[in-house]
GROMACS .gro file of C-alpha atoms in nm:
model
  123
    1UNK     CA    1   0.005  -0.005   0.005
    2UNK     CA    2   0.289   0.236   0.074
    3UNK     CA    3   0.422   0.185  -0.280
    4UNK     CA    4   0.089   0.293  -0.427
    5UNK     CA    5   0.055   0.583  -0.178
    6UNK     CA    6   0.399   0.706  -0.290
    7UNK     CA    7   0.284   0.709  -0.651
    8UNK     CA    8  -0.017   0.934  -0.564
    9UNK     CA    9  -0.280   0.654  -0.555
   10UNK     CA   10  -0.528   0.607  -0.280
   11UNK     CA   11  -0.498   0.242  -0.198
   12UNK     CA   12  -0.765   0.053  -0.008
   13UNK     CA   13  -0.709  -0.295   0.150
   14UNK     CA   14  -1.045  -0.459   0.138
   15UNK     CA   15  -1.147  -0.683   0.430
   16UNK     CA   16  -1.301  -1.032   0.412
   17UNK     CA   17  -1.639  -1.102   0.560
   18UNK     CA   18  -1.622  -1.114   0.942
   19UNK     CA   19  -1.251  -1.021   0.925
   20UNK     CA   20  -1.109  -0.985   1.274
   21UNK     CA   21  -0.951  -0.664   1.384
   22UNK     CA   22  -0.607  -0.808   1.455
   23UNK     CA   23  -0.385  -1.109   1.339
   24UNK     CA   24  -0.400  -1.229   1.705
   25UNK     CA   25  -0.775  -1.236   1.702
   26UNK     CA   26  -0.780  -1.417   1.373
   27UNK     CA   27  -0.520  -1.668   1.504
   28UNK     CA   28  -0.731  -1.721   1.812
   29UNK     CA   29  -1.059  -1.772   1.628
   30UNK     CA   30  -0.989  -1.913   1.273
   31UNK     CA   31  -1.335  -2.050   1.260
   32UNK     CA   32  -1.473  -1.707   1.145
   33UNK     CA   33  -1.322  -1.782   0.801
   34UNK     CA   34  -1.473  -2.121   0.776
   35UNK     CA   35  -1.769  -2.206   0.565
   36UNK     CA   36  -1.748  -1.895   0.344
   37UNK     CA   37  -1.801  -1.959  -0.029
   38UNK     CA   38  -1.606  -1.784  -0.300
   39UNK     CA   39  -1.939  -1.624  -0.405
   40UNK     CA   40  -1.993  -1.480  -0.051
   41UNK     CA   41  -1.655  -1.333  -0.036
   42UNK     CA   42  -1.692  -1.184  -0.392
   43UNK     CA   43  -2.040  -1.044  -0.291
   44UNK     CA   44  -1.882  -0.894   0.021
   45UNK     CA   45  -1.598  -0.729  -0.182
   46UNK     CA   46  -1.857  -0.613  -0.441
   47UNK     CA   47  -2.043  -0.431  -0.153
   48UNK     CA   48  -1.717  -0.262  -0.046
   49UNK     CA   49  -1.631  -0.145  -0.401
   50UNK     CA   50  -1.987  -0.005  -0.424
   51UNK     CA   51  -1.892   0.245  -0.168
   52UNK     CA   52  -1.602   0.386  -0.357
   53UNK     CA   53  -1.639   0.700  -0.574
   54UNK     CA   54  -1.468   0.532  -0.877
   55UNK     CA   55  -1.408   0.190  -1.004
   56UNK     CA   56  -1.084   0.064  -0.866
   57UNK     CA   57  -0.782  -0.120  -1.001
   58UNK     CA   58  -0.785  -0.454  -0.800
   59UNK     CA   59  -0.470  -0.654  -0.754
   60UNK     CA   60  -0.475  -1.008  -0.599
   61UNK     CA   61  -0.259  -1.315  -0.553
   62UNK     CA   62  -0.382  -1.675  -0.546
   63UNK     CA   63  -0.718  -1.662  -0.398
   64UNK     CA   64  -0.725  -1.289  -0.416
   65UNK     CA   65  -0.630  -1.325  -0.781
   66UNK     CA   66  -0.934  -1.538  -0.838
   67UNK     CA   67  -1.153  -1.274  -0.661
   68UNK     CA   68  -0.981  -1.005  -0.888
   69UNK     CA   69  -1.095  -1.198  -1.191
   70UNK     CA   70  -1.443  -1.246  -1.052
   71UNK     CA   71  -1.483  -0.874  -0.974
   72UNK     CA   72  -1.351  -0.781  -1.315
   73UNK     CA   73  -1.598  -1.027  -1.464
   74UNK     CA   74  -1.880  -0.842  -1.289
   75UNK     CA   75  -1.768  -0.522  -1.451
   76UNK     CA   76  -1.661  -0.361  -1.106
   77UNK     CA   77  -1.302  -0.276  -1.179
   78UNK     CA   78  -1.116  -0.026  -1.392
   79UNK     CA   79  -0.824  -0.270  -1.415
   80UNK     CA   80  -0.740  -0.612  -1.258
   81UNK     CA   81  -0.421  -0.796  -1.199
   82UNK     CA   82  -0.447  -1.150  -1.108
   83UNK     CA   83  -0.120  -1.294  -0.980
   84UNK     CA   84  -0.097  -1.674  -0.998
   85UNK     CA   85  -0.476  -1.690  -0.947
   86UNK     CA   86  -0.635  -2.000  -0.781
   87UNK     CA   87  -0.838  -2.211  -1.036
   88UNK     CA   88  -1.208  -2.168  -1.034
   89UNK     CA   89  -1.452  -2.452  -1.024
   90UNK     CA   90  -1.447  -2.662  -1.337
   91UNK     CA   91  -1.078  -2.603  -1.415
   92UNK     CA   92  -0.906  -2.950  -1.427
   93UNK     CA   93  -0.546  -3.011  -1.385
   94UNK     CA   94  -0.343  -3.011  -1.711
   95UNK     CA   95  -0.375  -3.376  -1.862
   96UNK     CA   96  -0.053  -3.560  -1.940
   97UNK     CA   97  -0.163  -3.572  -2.301
   98UNK     CA   98  -0.153  -3.194  -2.333
   99UNK     CA   99   0.198  -3.178  -2.181
  100UNK     CA  100   0.310  -3.461  -2.415
  101UNK     CA  101   0.175  -3.283  -2.731
  102UNK     CA  102   0.352  -2.950  -2.639
  103UNK     CA  103   0.694  -3.100  -2.564
  104UNK     CA  104   0.822  -3.056  -2.925
  105UNK     CA  105   0.772  -2.676  -2.895
  106UNK     CA  106   0.825  -2.625  -2.517
  107UNK     CA  107   1.112  -2.889  -2.485
  108UNK     CA  108   1.338  -2.727  -2.739
  109UNK     CA  109   1.440  -2.361  -2.679
  110UNK     CA  110   1.538  -2.336  -3.033
  111UNK     CA  111   1.175  -2.374  -3.152
  112UNK     CA  112   1.082  -2.060  -2.988
  113UNK     CA  113   0.900  -1.833  -3.241
  114UNK     CA  114   0.905  -2.119  -3.493
  115UNK     CA  115   0.619  -2.342  -3.620
  116UNK     CA  116   0.700  -2.702  -3.557
  117UNK     CA  117   0.482  -2.975  -3.708
  118UNK     CA  118   0.433  -3.270  -3.483
  119UNK     CA  119   0.555  -3.510  -3.745
  120UNK     CA  120   0.879  -3.330  -3.766
  121UNK     CA  121   0.932  -3.323  -3.394
  122UNK     CA  122   0.886  -3.694  -3.359
  123UNK     CA  123   1.164  -3.785  -3.588
   0.00000   0.00000   0.00000
């Protein structure tokens, strides 16, 4: 937040639903975070964003990155940055077949910016 304040932005750190006031309180009562759905957290953040005068730029990492994507999808942000976002429901791990088929291109740095046919890569 200090970085953005130093660049003449007005950063706001949004709270989570039922967010304790201190880290010590959160550590003492972790159950306040249990049972919350992604949708509930996104709805809570949407309510907080609704109190702002302008659409914000939202930055999030991991689960926060997923929330940044959700808020952007709802049209609530001027800009969004999702750093290594958590996958959303329905995103499956990358199958081995996809890794195998991309090996000719990704496995050889000399193939960068080149078209490589699968037949040529297997010989």
